[in-house]
Each structure stands twice: as C-alpha cells, then as structure tokens.
PDB file of C-alpha atoms in Angstrom:
ATOM      1  CA  MET A   1     -36.252 -15.573-107.162  1.00  0.00           C
ATOM      2  CA  HIS A   2     -34.330 -18.821-108.295  1.00  0.00           C
ATOM      3  CA  ALA A   3     -31.372 -19.670-105.652  1.00  0.00           C
ATOM      4  CA  THR A   4     -29.649 -22.554-104.905  1.00  0.00           C
ATOM      5  CA  PRO A   5     -29.620 -23.787-101.308  1.00  0.00           C
ATOM      6  CA  ARG A   6     -26.406 -23.423 -99.326  1.00  0.00           C
ATOM      7  CA  GLY A   7     -25.797 -25.891 -96.168  1.00  0.00           C
ATOM      8  CA  LEU A   8     -24.533 -29.176 -95.285  1.00  0.00           C
ATOM      9  CA  VAL A   9     -28.012 -30.537 -95.039  1.00  0.00           C
ATOM     10  CA  TYR A  10     -28.830 -29.861 -98.431  1.00  0.00           C
ATOM     11  CA  ALA A  11     -25.523 -31.174-100.018  1.00  0.00           C
ATOM     12  CA  ILE A  12     -25.934 -34.328 -98.003  1.00  0.00           C
ATOM     13  CA  TYR A  13     -29.467 -34.731 -99.259  1.00  0.00           C
ATOM     14  CA  TYR A  14     -29.321 -33.826-102.889  1.00  0.00           C
ATOM     15  CA  THR A  15     -26.165 -36.048-103.273  1.00  0.00           C
ATOM     16  CA  ALA A  16     -27.856 -39.002-101.329  1.00  0.00           C
ATOM     17  CA  LEU A  17     -30.897 -38.587-103.645  1.00  0.00           C
ATOM     18  CA  ALA A  18     -28.843 -38.802-106.868  1.00  0.00           C
ATOM     19  CA  VAL A  19     -26.794 -41.774-105.413  1.00  0.00           C
ATOM     20  CA  ILE A  20     -29.707 -43.623-104.419  1.00  0.00           C
ATOM     21  CA  ALA A  21     -32.508 -42.785-107.339  1.00  0.00           C
ATOM     22  CA  VAL A  22     -29.958 -42.939-110.334  1.00  0.00           C
ATOM     23  CA  PRO A  23     -29.216 -46.695-109.860  1.00  0.00           C
ATOM     24  CA  VAL A  24     -32.419 -47.717-108.879  1.00  0.00           C
ATOM     25  CA  ASN A  25     -34.296 -46.129-111.807  1.00  0.00           C
ATOM     26  CA  ILE A  26     -31.564 -47.608-114.167  1.00  0.00           C
ATOM     27  CA  VAL A  27     -31.968 -50.931-112.729  1.00  0.00           C
ATOM     28  CA  ALA A  28     -35.784 -50.651-112.944  1.00  0.00           C
ATOM     29  CA  ILE A  29     -35.820 -49.689-116.812  1.00  0.00           C
ATOM     30  CA  VAL A  30     -33.266 -52.791-117.236  1.00  0.00           C
ATOM     31  CA  ILE A  31     -35.248 -55.364-115.857  1.00  0.00           C
ATOM     32  CA  LEU A  32     -38.959 -54.120-116.839  1.00  0.00           C
ATOM     33  CA  SER A  33     -37.802 -53.741-120.424  1.00  0.00           C
ATOM     34  CA  ARG A  34     -36.704 -57.442-120.550  1.00  0.00           C
ATOM     35  CA  GLY A  35     -40.562 -58.076-119.870  1.00  0.00           C
ATOM     36  CA  LYS A  36     -39.844 -61.260-117.383  1.00  0.00           C
ATOM     37  CA  CYS A  37     -41.844 -59.851-114.808  1.00  0.00           C
ATOM     38  CA  GLY A  38     -45.349 -60.812-115.634  1.00  0.00           C
ATOM     39  CA  LEU A  39     -46.717 -57.590-116.648  1.00  0.00           C
ATOM     40  CA  SER A  40     -48.443 -56.897-119.881  1.00  0.00           C
ATOM     41  CA  ARG A  41     -46.924 -54.830-122.774  1.00  0.00           C
ATOM     42  CA  CYS A  42     -48.838 -52.177-121.814  1.00  0.00           C
ATOM     43  CA  ILE A  43     -47.980 -51.877-118.273  1.00  0.00           C
ATOM     44  CA  SER A  44     -44.643 -52.671-119.142  1.00  0.00           C
ATOM     45  CA  ARG A  45     -44.432 -49.565-121.388  1.00  0.00           C
ATOM     46  CA  TYR A  46     -45.884 -46.948-118.534  1.00  0.00           C
ATOM     47  CA  VAL A  47     -43.703 -48.056-115.962  1.00  0.00           C
ATOM     48  CA  VAL A  48     -40.654 -48.068-117.916  1.00  0.00           C
ATOM     49  CA  SER A  49     -41.514 -44.607-119.189  1.00  0.00           C
ATOM     50  CA  MET A  50     -42.279 -43.586-115.378  1.00  0.00           C
ATOM     51  CA  ALA A  51     -38.946 -44.870-114.806  1.00  0.00           C
ATOM     52  CA  ALA A  52     -37.100 -42.952-117.269  1.00  0.00           C
ATOM     53  CA  THR A  53     -38.897 -39.685-116.696  1.00  0.00           C
ATOM     54  CA  ASP A  54     -38.218 -39.924-112.880  1.00  0.00           C
ATOM     55  CA  LEU A  55     -34.607 -40.479-113.933  1.00  0.00           C
ATOM     56  CA  LEU A  56     -34.605 -37.505-116.083  1.00  0.00           C
ATOM     57  CA  VAL A  57     -35.985 -35.561-113.171  1.00  0.00           C
ATOM     58  CA  ILE A  58     -32.760 -36.302-111.046  1.00  0.00           C
ATOM     59  CA  ILE A  59     -30.503 -35.920-113.807  1.00  0.00           C
ATOM     60  CA  THR A  60     -31.877 -32.271-114.665  1.00  0.00           C
ATOM     61  CA  ALA A  61     -32.877 -31.179-110.969  1.00  0.00           C
ATOM     62  CA  VAL A  62     -30.299 -32.733-108.890  1.00  0.00           C
ATOM     63  CA  ILE A  63     -27.140 -33.782-110.878  1.00  0.00           C
ATOM     64  CA  LEU A  64     -27.369 -30.811-113.192  1.00  0.00           C
ATOM     65  CA  ASN A  65     -28.727 -28.029-111.034  1.00  0.00           C
ATOM     66  CA  ARG A  66     -28.563 -28.454-107.469  1.00  0.00           C
ATOM     67  CA  ILE A  67     -25.408 -30.279-106.879  1.00  0.00           C
ATOM     68  CA  PRO A  68     -23.140 -28.184-109.163  1.00  0.00           C
ATOM     69  CA  ALA A  69     -24.780 -24.962-107.617  1.00  0.00           C
ATOM     70  CA  ILE A  70     -23.754 -26.414-104.331  1.00  0.00           C
ATOM     71  CA  TYR A  71     -20.401 -27.783-104.596  1.00  0.00           C
ATOM     72  CA  PHE A  72     -19.381 -25.739-107.806  1.00  0.00           C
ATOM     73  CA  PRO A  73     -20.956 -22.213-107.493  1.00  0.00           C
ATOM     74  CA  GLY A  74     -20.333 -19.949-110.338  1.00  0.00           C
ATOM     75  CA  SER A  75     -19.725 -22.728-112.960  1.00  0.00           C
ATOM     76  CA  PHE A  76     -20.697 -22.466-116.632  1.00  0.00           C
ATOM     77  CA  LEU A  77     -24.214 -23.644-115.298  1.00  0.00           C
ATOM     78  CA  SER A  78     -25.071 -20.624-113.600  1.00  0.00           C
ATOM     79  CA  ILE A  79     -24.839 -18.403-116.726  1.00  0.00           C
ATOM     80  CA  THR A  80     -28.432 -17.374-117.400  1.00  0.00           C
ATOM     81  CA  PRO A  81     -28.872 -19.159-120.594  1.00  0.00           C
ATOM     82  CA  ALA A  82     -27.749 -22.620-119.360  1.00  0.00           C
ATOM     83  CA  CYS A  83     -29.667 -21.819-116.159  1.00  0.00           C
ATOM     84  CA  SER A  84     -32.987 -21.310-118.178  1.00  0.00           C
ATOM     85  CA  LEU A  85     -32.433 -24.051-120.102  1.00  0.00           C
ATOM     86  CA  SER A  86     -31.945 -26.240-116.845  1.00  0.00           C
ATOM     87  CA  ILE A  87     -35.127 -24.824-115.326  1.00  0.00           C
ATOM     88  CA  ALA A  88     -37.149 -25.591-118.557  1.00  0.00           C
ATOM     89  CA  LEU A  89     -36.003 -29.137-118.885  1.00  0.00           C
ATOM     90  CA  ILE A  90     -36.594 -29.599-115.160  1.00  0.00           C
ATOM     91  CA  ASN A  91     -40.144 -28.759-115.482  1.00  0.00           C
ATOM     92  CA  ALA A  92     -40.579 -30.613-118.558  1.00  0.00           C
ATOM     93  CA  ALA A  93     -39.074 -33.937-117.130  1.00  0.00           C
ATOM     94  CA  THR A  94     -41.292 -33.217-113.563  1.00  0.00           C
ATOM     95  CA  ASP A  95     -44.604 -32.735-115.358  1.00  0.00           C
ATOM     96  CA  SER A  96     -44.011 -35.662-117.453  1.00  0.00           C
ATOM     97  CA  SER A  97     -43.426 -38.091-114.718  1.00  0.00           C
ATOM     98  CA  PHE A  98     -46.473 -36.780-113.108  1.00  0.00           C
ATOM     99  CA  TRP A  99     -48.834 -36.962-115.976  1.00  0.00           C
ATOM    100  CA  LEU A 100     -47.541 -40.444-116.633  1.00  0.00           C
ATOM    101  CA  THR A 101     -48.550 -41.488-113.229  1.00  0.00           C
ATOM    102  CA  GLY A 102     -51.889 -40.055-113.789  1.00  0.00           C
ATOM    103  CA  THR A 103     -52.278 -41.626-117.152  1.00  0.00           C
ATOM    104  CA  PHE A 104     -51.268 -45.153-116.103  1.00  0.00           C
ATOM    105  CA  THR A 105     -53.597 -44.635-113.163  1.00  0.00           C
ATOM    106  CA  PHE A 106     -56.303 -43.989-115.533  1.00  0.00           C
ATOM    107  CA  ASP A 107     -55.363 -47.029-117.738  1.00  0.00           C
ATOM    108  CA  ARG A 108     -55.531 -49.247-114.676  1.00  0.00           C
ATOM    109  CA  TYR A 109     -59.227 -47.728-113.683  1.00  0.00           C
ATOM    110  CA  VAL A 110     -60.160 -48.514-117.224  1.00  0.00           C
ATOM    111  CA  ALA A 111     -58.639 -52.359-117.063  1.00  0.00           C
ATOM    112  CA  ILE A 112     -60.305 -52.939-113.652  1.00  0.00           C
ATOM    113  CA  CYS A 113     -64.015 -51.095-114.003  1.00  0.00           C
ATOM    114  CA  TRP A 114     -64.412 -51.181-117.540  1.00  0.00           C
ATOM    115  CA  GLN A 115     -63.911 -54.457-119.357  1.00  0.00           C
ATOM    116  CA  LYS A 116     -65.486 -53.713-122.769  1.00  0.00           C
ATOM    117  CA  LEU A 117     -63.413 -50.561-123.189  1.00  0.00           C
ATOM    118  CA  LYS A 118     -60.379 -52.422-121.943  1.00  0.00           C
ATOM    119  CA  ALA A 119     -60.062 -54.151-125.005  1.00  0.00           C
ATOM    120  CA  LYS A 120     -59.848 -51.167-126.981  1.00  0.00           C
ATOM    121  CA  TYR A 121     -57.832 -48.502-124.739  1.00  0.00           C
ATOM    122  CA  CYS A 122     -55.337 -50.918-122.515  1.00  0.00           C
ATOM    123  CA  THR A 123     -53.520 -51.983-125.612  1.00  0.00           C
ATOM    124  CA  GLN A 124     -49.551 -51.573-126.451  1.00  0.00           C
ATOM    125  CA  ARG A 125     -50.345 -49.272-129.180  1.00  0.00           C
ATOM    126  CA  SER A 126     -52.364 -47.238-126.904  1.00  0.00           C
ATOM    127  CA  SER A 127     -50.024 -46.800-124.301  1.00  0.00           C
ATOM    128  CA  GLY A 128     -47.437 -46.037-126.943  1.00  0.00           C
ATOM    129  CA  ILE A 129     -49.566 -43.084-128.037  1.00  0.00           C
ATOM    130  CA  VAL A 130     -50.278 -41.896-124.607  1.00  0.00           C
ATOM    131  CA  ILE A 131     -46.993 -41.699-123.383  1.00  0.00           C
ATOM    132  CA  SER A 132     -45.718 -40.184-126.614  1.00  0.00           C
ATOM    133  CA  VAL A 133     -48.589 -37.324-126.349  1.00  0.00           C
ATOM    134  CA  VAL A 134     -47.724 -36.811-122.729  1.00  0.00           C
ATOM    135  CA  CYS A 135     -43.884 -36.149-123.039  1.00  0.00           C
ATOM    136  CA  THR A 136     -44.307 -34.422-125.954  1.00  0.00           C
ATOM    137  CA  LEU A 137     -46.794 -31.821-124.360  1.00  0.00           C
ATOM    138  CA  GLY A 138     -44.554 -31.897-121.160  1.00  0.00           C
ATOM    139  CA  CYS A 139     -41.757 -30.274-123.202  1.00  0.00           C
ATOM    140  CA  VAL A 140     -43.623 -28.137-125.077  1.00  0.00           C
ATOM    141  CA  ILE A 141     -45.931 -26.268-122.622  1.00  0.00           C
ATOM    142  CA  ASN A 142     -42.678 -26.033-120.500  1.00  0.00           C
ATOM    143  CA  ILE A 143     -40.984 -23.720-123.478  1.00  0.00           C
ATOM    144  CA  PRO A 144     -42.330 -20.413-122.038  1.00  0.00           C
ATOM    145  CA  TRP A 145     -40.154 -21.177-118.761  1.00  0.00           C
ATOM    146  CA  TYR A 146     -36.948 -20.297-120.689  1.00  0.00           C
ATOM    147  CA  PHE A 147     -38.120 -16.788-121.600  1.00  0.00           C
ATOM    148  CA  LEU A 148     -39.668 -15.884-118.066  1.00  0.00           C
ATOM    149  CA  LEU A 149     -36.242 -15.827-116.644  1.00  0.00           C
ATOM    150  CA  GLU A 150     -33.647 -13.048-116.520  1.00  0.00           C
ATOM    151  CA  PRO A 151     -30.153 -12.648-115.006  1.00  0.00           C
ATOM    152  CA  MET A 152     -29.694 -11.820-111.579  1.00  0.00           C
ATOM    153  CA  TYR A 153     -26.415 -10.168-112.026  1.00  0.00           C
ATOM    154  CA  VAL A 154     -24.586  -9.134-115.342  1.00  0.00           C
ATOM    155  CA  ILE A 155     -20.813  -9.195-114.806  1.00  0.00           C
ATOM    156  CA  ASP A 156     -18.533  -8.128-117.822  1.00  0.00           C
ATOM    157  CA  ASN A 157     -21.577  -8.474-120.153  1.00  0.00           C
ATOM    158  CA  VAL A 158     -21.775 -11.911-118.951  1.00  0.00           C
ATOM    159  CA  PRO A 159     -25.515 -12.894-117.755  1.00  0.00           C
ATOM    160  CA  TRP A 160     -25.407 -14.873-114.145  1.00  0.00           C
ATOM    161  CA  TYR A 161     -28.192 -16.980-112.567  1.00  0.00           C
ATOM    162  CA  CYS A 162     -31.732 -16.862-113.027  1.00  0.00           C
ATOM    163  CA  LYS A 163     -34.910 -14.984-111.461  1.00  0.00           C
ATOM    164  CA  GLN A 164     -38.326 -14.430-112.805  1.00  0.00           C
ATOM    165  CA  LYS A 165     -39.018 -11.654-114.619  1.00  0.00           C
ATOM    166  CA  ASP A 166     -40.932  -8.532-112.417  1.00  0.00           C
ATOM    167  CA  ASP A 167     -43.451  -8.386-114.917  1.00  0.00           C
ATOM    168  CA  ARG A 168     -44.965 -11.738-114.580  1.00  0.00           C
ATOM    169  CA  TYR A 169     -47.740 -10.709-112.488  1.00  0.00           C
ATOM    170  CA  SER A 170     -48.154  -7.624-114.467  1.00  0.00           C
ATOM    171  CA  VAL A 171     -48.410  -9.071-117.837  1.00  0.00           C
ATOM    172  CA  ILE A 172     -51.641 -11.267-118.514  1.00  0.00           C
ATOM    173  CA  LEU A 173     -50.031 -13.769-120.720  1.00  0.00           C
ATOM    174  CA  TRP A 174     -47.409 -14.451-117.790  1.00  0.00           C
ATOM    175  CA  THR A 175     -50.065 -14.664-115.202  1.00  0.00           C
ATOM    176  CA  ILE A 176     -52.306 -17.010-117.181  1.00  0.00           C
ATOM    177  CA  PHE A 177     -49.128 -19.181-117.645  1.00  0.00           C
ATOM    178  CA  ASP A 178     -47.918 -19.097-114.285  1.00  0.00           C
ATOM    179  CA  TRP A 179     -51.628 -20.418-113.183  1.00  0.00           C
ATOM    180  CA  THR A 180     -51.954 -23.082-115.700  1.00  0.00           C
ATOM    181  CA  ASP A 181     -48.586 -24.498-114.879  1.00  0.00           C
ATOM    182  CA  ARG A 182     -49.519 -24.947-111.304  1.00  0.00           C
ATOM    183  CA  VAL A 183     -53.081 -26.137-112.167  1.00  0.00           C
ATOM    184  CA  LEU A 184     -51.619 -28.738-114.538  1.00  0.00           C
ATOM    185  CA  THR A 185     -49.080 -29.722-112.181  1.00  0.00           C
ATOM    186  CA  PRO A 186     -49.655 -30.938-109.670  1.00  0.00           C
ATOM    187  CA  CYS A 187     -53.348 -29.787-108.858  1.00  0.00           C
ATOM    188  CA  LEU A 188     -55.432 -31.612-111.762  1.00  0.00           C
ATOM    189  CA  PRO A 189     -53.212 -34.658-112.224  1.00  0.00           C
ATOM    190  CA  PHE A 190     -53.365 -34.931-107.951  1.00  0.00           C
ATOM    191  CA  LEU A 191     -57.398 -35.021-108.230  1.00  0.00           C
ATOM    192  CA  LEU A 192     -57.742 -37.238-111.148  1.00  0.00           C
ATOM    193  CA  ILE A 193     -55.249 -39.756-109.536  1.00  0.00           C
ATOM    194  CA  LEU A 194     -57.160 -39.513-106.322  1.00  0.00           C
ATOM    195  CA  SER A 195     -60.917 -39.937-107.926  1.00  0.00           C
ATOM    196  CA  PHE A 196     -59.823 -42.918-110.465  1.00  0.00           C
ATOM    197  CA  ASN A 197     -58.267 -44.531-107.449  1.00  0.00           C
ATOM    198  CA  THR A 198     -61.273 -44.368-105.175  1.00  0.00           C
ATOM    199  CA  LEU A 199     -63.412 -45.274-107.867  1.00  0.00           C
ATOM    200  CA  THR A 200     -61.363 -48.517-108.627  1.00  0.00           C
ATOM    201  CA  VAL A 201     -60.930 -49.588-104.816  1.00  0.00           C
ATOM    202  CA  ARG A 202     -64.740 -49.070-104.592  1.00  0.00           C
ATOM    203  CA  HIS A 203     -65.104 -51.459-107.588  1.00  0.00           C
ATOM    204  CA  ILE A 204     -62.494 -53.980-106.239  1.00  0.00           C
ATOM    205  CA  LEU A 205     -64.216 -54.173-102.831  1.00  0.00           C
ATOM    206  CA  ALA A 206     -67.856 -54.606-104.696  1.00  0.00           C
ATOM    207  CA  ALA A 207     -66.146 -57.400-106.521  1.00  0.00           C
ATOM    208  CA  SER A 208     -64.824 -58.987-103.495  1.00  0.00           C
ATOM    209  CA  ARG A 209     -67.855 -58.917-101.644  1.00  0.00           C
ATOM    210  CA  ALA A 210     -69.748 -60.639-104.113  1.00  0.00           C
ATOM    211  CA  ARG A 211     -67.065 -63.228-104.428  1.00  0.00           C
ATOM    212  CA  LYS A 212     -66.991 -64.120-100.712  1.00  0.00           C
ATOM    213  CA  ARG A 213     -70.546 -64.614-100.953  1.00  0.00           C
ATOM    214  CA  LEU A 214     -69.704 -67.404-103.826  1.00  0.00           C
ATOM    215  CA  CYS A 215     -66.976 -68.643-102.261  1.00  0.00           C
ATOM    216  CA  SER A 216     -67.262 -71.598 -99.640  1.00  0.00           C
ATOM    217  CA  CYS A 217     -64.039 -71.772 -97.449  1.00  0.00           C
ATOM    218  CA  PRO A 218     -63.378 -74.746 -95.186  1.00  0.00           C
ATOM    219  CA  MET A 219     -64.026 -74.053 -91.752  1.00  0.00           C
ATOM    220  CA  GLY A 220     -60.886 -72.491 -90.230  1.00  0.00           C
ATOM    221  CA  GLU A 221     -59.375 -70.914 -93.466  1.00  0.00           C
ATOM    222  CA  LYS A 222     -59.354 -67.200 -93.468  1.00  0.00           C
ATOM    223  CA  GLN A 223     -59.309 -67.063 -97.033  1.00  0.00           C
ATOM    224  CA  CYS A 224     -59.699 -69.482-100.133  1.00  0.00           C
ATOM    225  CA  ASP A 225     -59.837 -67.236-103.143  1.00  0.00           C
ATOM    226  CA  PRO A 226     -56.506 -65.978-104.401  1.00  0.00           C
ATOM    227  CA  GLU A 227     -58.179 -63.599-106.843  1.00  0.00           C
ATOM    228  CA  ILE A 228     -59.529 -61.891-103.217  1.00  0.00           C
ATOM    229  CA  GLU A 229     -56.079 -61.270-101.947  1.00  0.00           C
ATOM    230  CA  SER A 230     -54.723 -60.155-105.383  1.00  0.00           C
ATOM    231  CA  ARG A 231     -57.190 -57.538-105.169  1.00  0.00           C
ATOM    232  CA  LYS A 232     -56.456 -56.580-101.704  1.00  0.00           C
ATOM    233  CA  ARG A 233     -52.821 -56.420-102.906  1.00  0.00           C
ATOM    234  CA  SER A 234     -54.286 -53.963-105.518  1.00  0.00           C
ATOM    235  CA  ILE A 235     -56.189 -51.637-102.979  1.00  0.00           C
ATOM    236  CA  LEU A 236     -52.866 -51.408-100.966  1.00  0.00           C
ATOM    237  CA  LEU A 237     -50.878 -50.362-103.761  1.00  0.00           C
ATOM    238  CA  LEU A 238     -53.319 -47.773-105.047  1.00  0.00           C
ATOM    239  CA  PHE A 239     -53.447 -46.276-101.770  1.00  0.00           C
ATOM    240  CA  ALA A 240     -49.770 -46.213-101.508  1.00  0.00           C
ATOM    241  CA  ILE A 241     -49.680 -44.533-104.573  1.00  0.00           C
ATOM    242  CA  SER A 242     -51.885 -41.681-103.708  1.00  0.00           C
ATOM    243  CA  ALA A 243     -50.342 -41.062-100.275  1.00  0.00           C
ATOM    244  CA  CYS A 244     -47.113 -40.215-102.456  1.00  0.00           C
ATOM    245  CA  PHE A 245     -48.610 -37.205-103.663  1.00  0.00           C
ATOM    246  CA  ILE A 246     -48.978 -35.697-100.063  1.00  0.00           C
ATOM    247  CA  LEU A 247     -45.283 -34.812-100.739  1.00  0.00           C
ATOM    248  CA  TRP A 248     -46.490 -32.016-102.883  1.00  0.00           C
ATOM    249  CA  THR A 249     -48.367 -30.355-100.584  1.00  0.00           C
ATOM    250  CA  PRO A 250     -45.786 -28.186 -99.443  1.00  0.00           C
ATOM    251  CA  TYR A 251     -45.162 -26.962-103.240  1.00  0.00           C
ATOM    252  CA  VAL A 252     -48.740 -26.356-103.521  1.00  0.00           C
ATOM    253  CA  ILE A 253     -48.914 -24.188 -99.817  1.00  0.00           C
ATOM    254  CA  HIS A 254     -45.951 -22.280-101.165  1.00  0.00           C
ATOM    255  CA  PHE A 255     -47.182 -21.327-104.516  1.00  0.00           C
ATOM    256  CA  LEU A 256     -50.586 -19.970-103.119  1.00  0.00           C
ATOM    257  CA  ILE A 257     -48.813 -17.939-100.214  1.00  0.00           C
ATOM    258  CA  GLN A 258     -46.521 -16.524-103.118  1.00  0.00           C
ATOM    259  CA  ARG A 259     -49.393 -15.841-105.140  1.00  0.00           C
ATOM    260  CA  PHE A 260     -51.872 -14.265-102.850  1.00  0.00           C
ATOM    261  CA  HIS A 261     -49.264 -12.577-100.401  1.00  0.00           C
ATOM    262  CA  VAL A 262     -48.834  -8.867-101.568  1.00  0.00           C
ATOM    263  CA  GLY A 263     -45.151  -7.949-102.082  1.00  0.00           C
ATOM    264  CA  TYR A 264     -43.977 -11.535-101.633  1.00  0.00           C
ATOM    265  CA  THR A 265     -40.021 -11.549-101.572  1.00  0.00           C
ATOM    266  CA  ILE A 266     -37.140 -13.710-100.535  1.00  0.00           C
ATOM    267  CA  ASN A 267     -33.972 -12.020 -99.080  1.00  0.00           C
ATOM    268  CA  GLY A 268     -32.134 -14.787 -97.721  1.00  0.00           C
ATOM    269  CA  TYR A 269     -31.293 -18.475 -97.396  1.00  0.00           C
ATOM    270  CA  SER A 270     -31.903 -18.528 -93.823  1.00  0.00           C
ATOM    271  CA  GLU A 271     -35.680 -16.739 -94.336  1.00  0.00           C
ATOM    272  CA  PRO A 272     -38.529 -19.324 -93.483  1.00  0.00           C
ATOM    273  CA  ARG A 273     -39.733 -18.303 -96.678  1.00  0.00           C
ATOM    274  CA  PHE A 274     -36.749 -19.899 -98.534  1.00  0.00           C
ATOM    275  CA  ILE A 275     -36.760 -22.790 -96.248  1.00  0.00           C
ATOM    276  CA  LEU A 276     -40.392 -23.530 -97.158  1.00  0.00           C
ATOM    277  CA  MET A 277     -39.637 -23.385-100.989  1.00  0.00           C
ATOM    278  CA  GLU A 278     -36.882 -25.623-100.777  1.00  0.00           C
ATOM    279  CA  ILE A 279     -38.444 -28.081 -98.452  1.00  0.00           C
ATOM    280  CA  ALA A 280     -41.103 -28.094-101.160  1.00  0.00           C
ATOM    281  CA  ASN A 281     -38.498 -28.678-104.152  1.00  0.00           C
ATOM    282  CA  MET A 282     -36.876 -31.470-102.218  1.00  0.00           C
ATOM    283  CA  LEU A 283     -40.224 -33.094-101.581  1.00  0.00           C
ATOM    284  CA  GLN A 284     -41.288 -32.834-104.974  1.00  0.00           C
ATOM    285  CA  MET A 285     -38.283 -34.027-106.213  1.00  0.00           C
ATOM    286  CA  LEU A 286     -38.380 -37.088-103.927  1.00  0.00           C
ATOM    287  CA  SER A 287     -42.008 -37.788-105.077  1.00  0.00           C
ATOM    288  CA  CYS A 288     -40.830 -38.168-108.390  1.00  0.00           C
ATOM    289  CA  CYS A 289     -38.373 -41.219-107.413  1.00  0.00           C
ATOM    290  CA  THR A 290     -41.107 -43.202-105.670  1.00  0.00           C
ATOM    291  CA  ASN A 291     -43.407 -44.123-108.376  1.00  0.00           C
ATOM    292  CA  THR A 292     -41.162 -46.944-109.863  1.00  0.00           C
ATOM    293  CA  PHE A 293     -40.240 -48.483-106.525  1.00  0.00           C
ATOM    294  CA  ILE A 294     -43.969 -48.565-105.679  1.00  0.00           C
ATOM    295  CA  TYR A 295     -45.501 -50.032-108.768  1.00  0.00           C
ATOM    296  CA  ALA A 296     -42.449 -52.457-109.283  1.00  0.00           C
ATOM    297  CA  VAL A 297     -40.532 -53.190-106.602  1.00  0.00           C
ATOM    298  CA  THR A 298     -43.844 -54.729-104.650  1.00  0.00           C
ATOM    299  CA  GLN A 299     -44.083 -57.345-107.542  1.00  0.00           C
ATOM    300  CA  ASN A 300     -42.685 -60.298-106.592  1.00  0.00           C
ATOM    301  CA  LYS A 301     -41.491 -61.548-110.236  1.00  0.00           C
ATOM    302  CA  PHE A 302     -39.756 -58.342-110.276  1.00  0.00           C
ATOM    303  CA  ARG A 303     -37.836 -59.013-106.928  1.00  0.00           C
ATOM    304  CA  LYS A 304     -36.978 -62.358-108.541  1.00  0.00           C
ATOM    305  CA  GLU A 305     -35.478 -60.744-111.535  1.00  0.00           C
ATOM    306  CA  LEU A 306     -33.777 -58.094-109.445  1.00  0.00           C
ATOM    307  CA  LYS A 307     -31.948 -61.258-107.831  1.00  0.00           C
ATOM    308  CA  VAL A 308     -30.874 -62.557-110.964  1.00  0.00           C
ATOM    309  CA  LEU A 309     -29.347 -59.098-112.212  1.00  0.00           C
ATOM    310  CA  MET A 310     -27.494 -58.947-108.860  1.00  0.00           C
ATOM    311  CA  LYS A 311     -26.033 -62.327-109.513  1.00  0.00           C
ATOM    312  CA  CYS A 312     -25.148 -61.433-113.022  1.00  0.00           C
ATOM    313  CA  THR A 313     -23.219 -58.378-111.745  1.00  0.00           C
ATOM    314  CA  ARG A 314     -21.333 -60.468-109.144  1.00  0.00           C
ATOM    315  CA  ASN A 315     -20.075 -62.815-111.913  1.00  0.00           C
ATOM    316  CA  ILE A 316     -18.707 -60.172-114.036  1.00  0.00           C
TER     317      ILE A 316
END
C-alpha cells in the first residue's frame, strides 16, 4: 500500500527537511559550479551532480509528494496517474543519487590506489559520461513503477491514490523487477561503496606508514608531513560517507520482512508495520541530503566561498 503518514511529527519532519535541504543543495550547486573550491573538474562534476540529484529527491519525494498529501489531502496530486508518476520520479531520483555516490567513491578509489589508470579514467570527459549513463539508467529502470501501481479507490470514474498491484508477487516479471530494484538500490551500491572505501583506507594507511618511516620530524613535533595529515582527513571523510548508508538499514529490513512474511499487509497509520515503513522512508530521504554536506562542507575552500556568497547576499 502507498499511503501518506498523518500526524504532527511527520508534518514537522518533512517541512523541516524541505526548508533545510533545498537551500543547502542549491547553495552547494552554485558554489561548486564556480570551480573555486580547489577541486578538479572531475570531482566538481560528481559533487555538483550529487547535489542536483539530492535536490531532485527532496523536490519529488517531499515537496511534491509528502507535504501536499499531509497538508492538502485529496488534491490533484493524489489522482492515480499523478501519484504513479510521482513514485516513478522519486525512485529515479533516489537511485541516481545513490549510484552517483557509488561511482564517485570508485573514482576516488582509482585516483588514490591506481595511479596508472587515474590518467585515463579520472578525467572530466569520463566523469561526464559516467554521470550521464547513471542518470539515464536511473530513469529508464524505474519506468515500470508507473505501471506497477493501481488506484486504491475509484470515485465518479476518477482513480485516487496508489497501491501496488495484487499480482506483483504472482507474476514472475514483477517479482524479478521487485527483487532487482531492491538489489540495485541500496544493497549492491552499499556493498561496493563499503568495499572501495575499505581498500582506499588500507592503501592510505600503508602509504602513510611508509612516509612516516622516511619523515624525520624534529623532537617534540607530532607531525611534520602535511601529506599524512591530508590522508588522515581523507580516511575520516570516507568513514563518514560509509556511516551515512546505515540510514538505509530500516529500508532493507522492511523489504525483507515484507517479502518473506506471508500475508504481509498494513491496515492503519498506527500499526507498527506502517511506522517501520515510514521511518525507513524518512531516513532514506535524509540520507539523500547528506552527501553534499560530507563531501563539500568539510573542505576549507568551500567554507570560504560560502562566506563570500553570504556577504554578497547581504549586500543585495
């Protein structure tokens, strides 16, 4: 069943999420697009595209779906065709955001661990191709969602709201799509991101130990190699990125319960199953708003550009 939550907690949460996430991602896109943060064009393209897809997640999932259904129930957005299109767009934006994080993690893994391949892969042209392919596939593979949904009610020949078709477990094609959708997002990218981050951190630690042996620091100084300090910040950054995907855990748990529990149904907004499903949705949307903050805001030059932008807005 596709149902929108009711209650003050949900209303406050989704409103606050939209109010915070939209300007944060817009500011990130503006600052990073200027190319003054000391990032390569390849990295800038990835981070800007991640901020753009995160913004699309908030627009489609929160502003055009959750908030209207909470504050304006029964609007034209609740008509089944609009509802089905909304869900397809939400899944497309979420998948694109998640996989762009995965491809960016792989790009950084290549750049740090494979110097010979770095010159060929970590380029502006390659990043543009990868981003285009990821976003295109994110849209194409989610088209079936539009046809997987049917009306919950038909009033005066007008279909209202959405629910998944009853034959989604009996028709083999829908079953394959259902599993494939969950495996592709978030299971597979999560495993890939965790693996690449682990390999990258291990490489950084090994290189740092080698540099320490070659570095002769004066007595009383803890660290004299700025390269090692930079690598330590890289490790913290990678761990922070990996930790954010813990927010997807309730989503995976809910899917497994729903898939293996015979006769799984949700009958009300206060039912624990619905609460678990909605918590999973809330954390999933929250996770799509953290990547830009982690990658960009932790950079000193980004903060300097943010201060410049704030001064410019004050003078307007």
